[in-house]
Amino acid sequence: MRNLFRLIIIFSILSCKGQDEKGNLSKAKDLVRQSNKLYLKSNLEKNVKLDSCIVLINEAIKIDENYFDAYLTKSRFLTEKKDISELLKNNEKMILLRPTQPYWKIQRGLYFDLIGNSIDAEKNYDEAIKEYQNLFQTEQKNNFDLRMEYLTALELKEDIKSVEKELEKLSQEFPKNESLKLYKAEYKFQTKKELLALWESISAN
């Protein structure tokens, strides 16, 4: 099984090294695509498969360290491995690459919560909330996706009153939004304890 793992990695990386006419970004994209294909179609044992995917992603990052989708994809594999230490390292780069997107600080706060570091968790939630509020002073106040992300930040802060207030504002400003209607009909606000329990439900095997 380990020998098969090595062969998959070697062939994948060699196939990209032969594409010198392409730019680094194109090579990195190829490796990320290969990692996703491996994840979806391989019959390897789960942890071997995840390790294989991460090796491919790391190679993509070596080729183009600013390719954001490589870090985004890596976070999915690391989440399945429940590797908080590496998730935090990966998230740090995502924040550097997307400094105007507060969502990645929400994610960072959650990672800190998962290891019991409530001080750094709250710091990141507070920073994210402030950044969202600053964005909402611009035309970004009409960005529905950002407004929904803001709800997540407030929920992780366990500020349910503010969540309910923001949700009411969204209902008034986006009355015909079908995603919002579905959200209101089916989603139940969860306590932080309930949200963290979802992490425990993820199988690391």
Tab-separated table of C-alpha atoms in Angstrom:
chain	number	residue	atom	x	y	z
A	1	MET	CA	0.000	0.000	0.000
A	2	ARG	CA	2.797	2.434	0.891
A	3	ASN	CA	4.623	1.535	-2.339
A	4	LEU	CA	1.464	2.325	-4.307
A	5	PHE	CA	1.265	5.626	-2.446
A	6	ARG	CA	4.846	6.482	-3.516
A	7	LEU	CA	4.165	5.598	-7.147
A	8	ILE	CA	1.046	7.781	-7.278
A	9	ILE	CA	2.971	10.752	-5.924
A	10	ILE	CA	6.000	10.236	-8.174
A	11	PHE	CA	3.944	9.910	-11.362
A	12	SER	CA	1.774	12.910	-10.486
A	13	ILE	CA	4.700	15.187	-9.739
A	14	LEU	CA	6.696	14.040	-12.780
A	15	SER	CA	3.725	14.714	-15.045
A	16	CYS	CA	3.727	18.336	-13.894
A	17	LYS	CA	7.502	18.744	-14.117
A	18	GLY	CA	7.258	17.928	-17.800
A	19	GLN	CA	5.024	20.915	-18.452
A	20	ASP	CA	7.732	23.581	-18.524
A	21	GLU	CA	5.894	25.581	-21.161
A	22	LYS	CA	3.132	26.271	-18.677
A	23	GLY	CA	3.388	28.838	-15.922
A	24	ASN	CA	3.780	27.908	-12.285
A	25	LEU	CA	0.130	28.624	-11.593
A	26	SER	CA	-0.974	26.171	-14.253
A	27	LYS	CA	1.301	23.461	-12.821
A	28	ALA	CA	-0.038	24.108	-9.322
A	29	LYS	CA	-3.612	23.887	-10.590
A	30	ASP	CA	-2.816	20.538	-12.225
A	31	LEU	CA	-1.552	19.133	-8.933
A	32	VAL	CA	-4.599	20.368	-7.033
A	33	ARG	CA	-6.865	18.769	-9.638
A	34	GLN	CA	-4.948	15.525	-9.272
A	35	SER	CA	-5.297	15.628	-5.504
A	36	ASN	CA	-9.064	16.087	-5.799
A	37	LYS	CA	-9.304	13.250	-8.323
A	38	LEU	CA	-7.277	10.994	-6.044
A	39	TYR	CA	-9.492	11.870	-3.101
A	40	LEU	CA	-12.706	11.136	-4.985
A	41	LYS	CA	-11.700	8.036	-6.917
A	42	SER	CA	-8.938	6.251	-5.030
A	43	ASN	CA	-9.633	3.055	-3.085
A	44	LEU	CA	-6.638	3.606	-0.834
A	45	GLU	CA	-7.146	3.393	2.932
A	46	LYS	CA	-8.447	6.755	4.130
A	47	ASN	CA	-5.387	8.082	5.960
A	48	VAL	CA	-3.037	6.910	3.190
A	49	LYS	CA	-5.264	8.644	0.657
A	50	LEU	CA	-5.362	11.868	2.658
A	51	ASP	CA	-1.592	11.833	3.102
A	52	SER	CA	-1.198	11.298	-0.647
A	53	CYS	CA	-3.483	14.236	-1.394
A	54	ILE	CA	-1.595	16.493	1.009
A	55	VAL	CA	1.751	15.591	-0.569
A	56	LEU	CA	0.379	16.672	-3.953
A	57	ILE	CA	-0.989	19.892	-2.469
A	58	ASN	CA	2.341	20.654	-0.788
A	59	GLU	CA	4.069	20.210	-4.119
A	60	ALA	CA	1.592	22.644	-5.681
A	61	ILE	CA	2.381	25.165	-2.937
A	62	LYS	CA	6.117	24.761	-3.564
A	63	ILE	CA	5.502	25.601	-7.217
A	64	ASP	CA	3.241	28.589	-6.489
A	65	GLU	CA	3.068	29.610	-2.842
A	66	ASN	CA	0.410	32.233	-3.600
A	67	TYR	CA	-2.142	29.869	-5.150
A	68	PHE	CA	-4.991	30.276	-2.686
A	69	ASP	CA	-7.044	27.291	-3.844
A	70	ALA	CA	-4.192	24.966	-2.887
A	71	TYR	CA	-4.467	26.091	0.746
A	72	LEU	CA	-8.253	25.929	0.588
A	73	THR	CA	-8.143	22.352	-0.673
A	74	LYS	CA	-5.480	21.428	1.858
A	75	SER	CA	-7.722	22.657	4.680
A	76	ARG	CA	-10.361	20.119	3.642
A	77	PHE	CA	-7.901	17.240	3.794
A	78	LEU	CA	-6.445	18.441	7.099
A	79	THR	CA	-9.942	18.741	8.561
A	80	GLU	CA	-10.600	15.097	7.767
A	81	LYS	CA	-7.320	14.250	9.489
A	82	LYS	CA	-8.355	16.488	12.417
A	83	ASP	CA	-4.882	18.024	12.357
A	84	ILE	CA	-5.402	21.343	14.147
A	85	SER	CA	-1.711	22.228	14.278
A	86	GLU	CA	-1.381	22.047	10.497
A	87	LEU	CA	-4.772	23.685	9.987
A	88	LEU	CA	-3.560	26.709	11.944
A	89	LYS	CA	-0.370	26.932	9.864
A	90	ASN	CA	-2.345	26.591	6.647
A	91	ASN	CA	-4.938	29.131	7.797
A	92	GLU	CA	-2.228	31.684	8.597
A	93	LYS	CA	-1.190	31.706	4.940
A	94	MET	CA	-4.827	31.924	3.811
A	95	ILE	CA	-5.278	35.072	5.900
A	96	LEU	CA	-2.121	36.584	4.392
A	97	LEU	CA	-3.393	35.851	0.876
A	98	ARG	CA	-6.920	37.119	1.557
A	99	PRO	CA	-6.464	39.960	4.092
A	100	THR	CA	-9.782	41.600	3.161
A	101	GLN	CA	-11.837	38.443	3.777
A	102	PRO	CA	-12.690	38.187	7.501
A	103	TYR	CA	-14.079	34.667	7.094
A	104	TRP	CA	-10.617	33.140	7.452
A	105	LYS	CA	-10.246	34.762	10.880
A	106	ILE	CA	-13.552	33.173	11.914
A	107	GLN	CA	-12.075	29.862	10.811
A	108	ARG	CA	-8.901	30.546	12.796
A	109	GLY	CA	-10.918	31.379	15.886
A	110	LEU	CA	-12.776	28.093	15.588
A	111	TYR	CA	-9.503	26.165	15.351
A	112	PHE	CA	-8.315	27.811	18.564
A	113	ASP	CA	-11.617	26.948	20.229
A	114	LEU	CA	-11.154	23.319	19.227
A	115	ILE	CA	-7.910	23.125	21.214
A	116	GLY	CA	-9.341	25.014	24.180
A	117	ASN	CA	-7.556	28.314	23.510
A	118	SER	CA	-10.515	30.607	24.119
A	119	ILE	CA	-8.377	33.765	24.380
A	120	ASP	CA	-7.029	33.535	20.830
A	121	ALA	CA	-10.396	32.263	19.620
A	122	GLU	CA	-12.221	35.334	20.943
A	123	LYS	CA	-9.500	37.625	19.597
A	124	ASN	CA	-10.002	36.295	16.075
A	125	TYR	CA	-13.805	36.408	16.304
A	126	ASP	CA	-13.649	40.018	17.507
A	127	GLU	CA	-11.278	41.017	14.711
A	128	ALA	CA	-13.467	39.343	12.116
A	129	ILE	CA	-16.644	40.977	13.421
A	130	LYS	CA	-15.009	44.414	13.371
A	131	GLU	CA	-13.771	43.853	9.819
A	132	TYR	CA	-17.247	42.795	8.665
A	133	GLN	CA	-18.764	45.887	10.264
A	134	ASN	CA	-16.209	48.063	8.458
A	135	LEU	CA	-17.047	46.355	5.166
A	136	PHE	CA	-20.729	47.012	5.770
A	137	GLN	CA	-19.985	50.738	5.765
A	138	THR	CA	-19.283	50.339	2.039
A	139	GLU	CA	-21.208	48.908	-0.902
A	140	GLN	CA	-20.341	45.498	0.521
A	141	LYS	CA	-23.343	45.881	2.814
A	142	ASN	CA	-25.342	44.548	-0.144
A	143	ASN	CA	-23.217	41.411	-0.382
A	144	PHE	CA	-25.536	38.663	0.858
A	145	ASP	CA	-22.767	36.082	1.284
A	146	LEU	CA	-20.760	38.432	3.492
A	147	ARG	CA	-23.809	39.131	5.604
A	148	MET	CA	-24.341	35.397	6.131
A	149	GLU	CA	-20.688	34.937	7.090
A	150	TYR	CA	-21.191	37.686	9.650
A	151	LEU	CA	-23.970	35.622	11.211
A	152	THR	CA	-21.502	32.769	11.661
A	153	ALA	CA	-19.048	35.052	13.457
A	154	LEU	CA	-21.766	36.311	15.787
A	155	GLU	CA	-22.931	32.767	16.441
A	156	LEU	CA	-19.433	31.629	17.413
A	157	LYS	CA	-19.265	34.639	19.745
A	158	GLU	CA	-22.543	33.286	21.181
A	159	ASP	CA	-24.121	36.702	20.639
A	160	ILE	CA	-27.531	35.289	19.753
A	161	LYS	CA	-29.346	38.607	20.230
A	162	SER	CA	-27.168	40.198	17.566
A	163	VAL	CA	-27.662	37.159	15.340
A	164	GLU	CA	-31.433	37.481	15.572
A	165	LYS	CA	-31.246	41.231	14.946
A	166	GLU	CA	-29.039	40.766	11.885
A	167	LEU	CA	-31.264	37.992	10.570
A	168	GLU	CA	-34.277	40.294	10.812
A	169	LYS	CA	-32.402	42.978	8.878
A	170	LEU	CA	-31.505	40.429	6.217
A	171	SER	CA	-35.151	39.443	5.905
A	172	GLN	CA	-36.094	43.058	5.286
A	173	GLU	CA	-33.262	43.764	2.842
A	174	PHE	CA	-33.363	40.452	0.929
A	175	PRO	CA	-37.066	39.479	1.126
A	176	LYS	CA	-37.002	37.319	-2.003
A	177	ASN	CA	-33.737	35.512	-1.371
A	178	GLU	CA	-34.494	31.782	-1.532
A	179	SER	CA	-31.321	30.789	0.324
A	180	LEU	CA	-32.330	33.018	3.208
A	181	LYS	CA	-35.831	31.560	3.274
A	182	LEU	CA	-34.390	28.051	3.447
A	183	TYR	CA	-31.911	29.085	6.120
A	184	LYS	CA	-34.656	30.529	8.306
A	185	ALA	CA	-36.887	27.498	7.794
A	186	GLU	CA	-34.328	24.791	8.477
A	187	TYR	CA	-31.361	26.141	10.424
A	188	LYS	CA	-31.298	26.155	14.202
A	189	PHE	CA	-28.813	28.384	15.979
A	190	GLN	CA	-26.345	26.253	17.892
A	191	THR	CA	-24.369	26.840	21.038
A	192	LYS	CA	-20.600	26.753	20.818
A	193	LYS	CA	-20.689	23.442	22.658
A	194	GLU	CA	-22.953	22.010	19.948
A	195	LEU	CA	-20.759	23.399	17.173
A	196	LEU	CA	-17.616	21.933	18.710
A	197	ALA	CA	-19.392	18.593	19.100
A	198	LEU	CA	-19.730	18.490	15.317
A	199	TRP	CA	-15.935	18.378	15.134
A	200	GLU	CA	-15.849	15.402	17.470
A	201	SER	CA	-18.294	13.620	15.204
A	202	ILE	CA	-15.800	13.712	12.317
A	203	SER	CA	-14.072	10.371	12.008
A	204	ALA	CA	-10.321	10.566	11.844
A	205	ASN	CA	-10.060	6.942	10.734
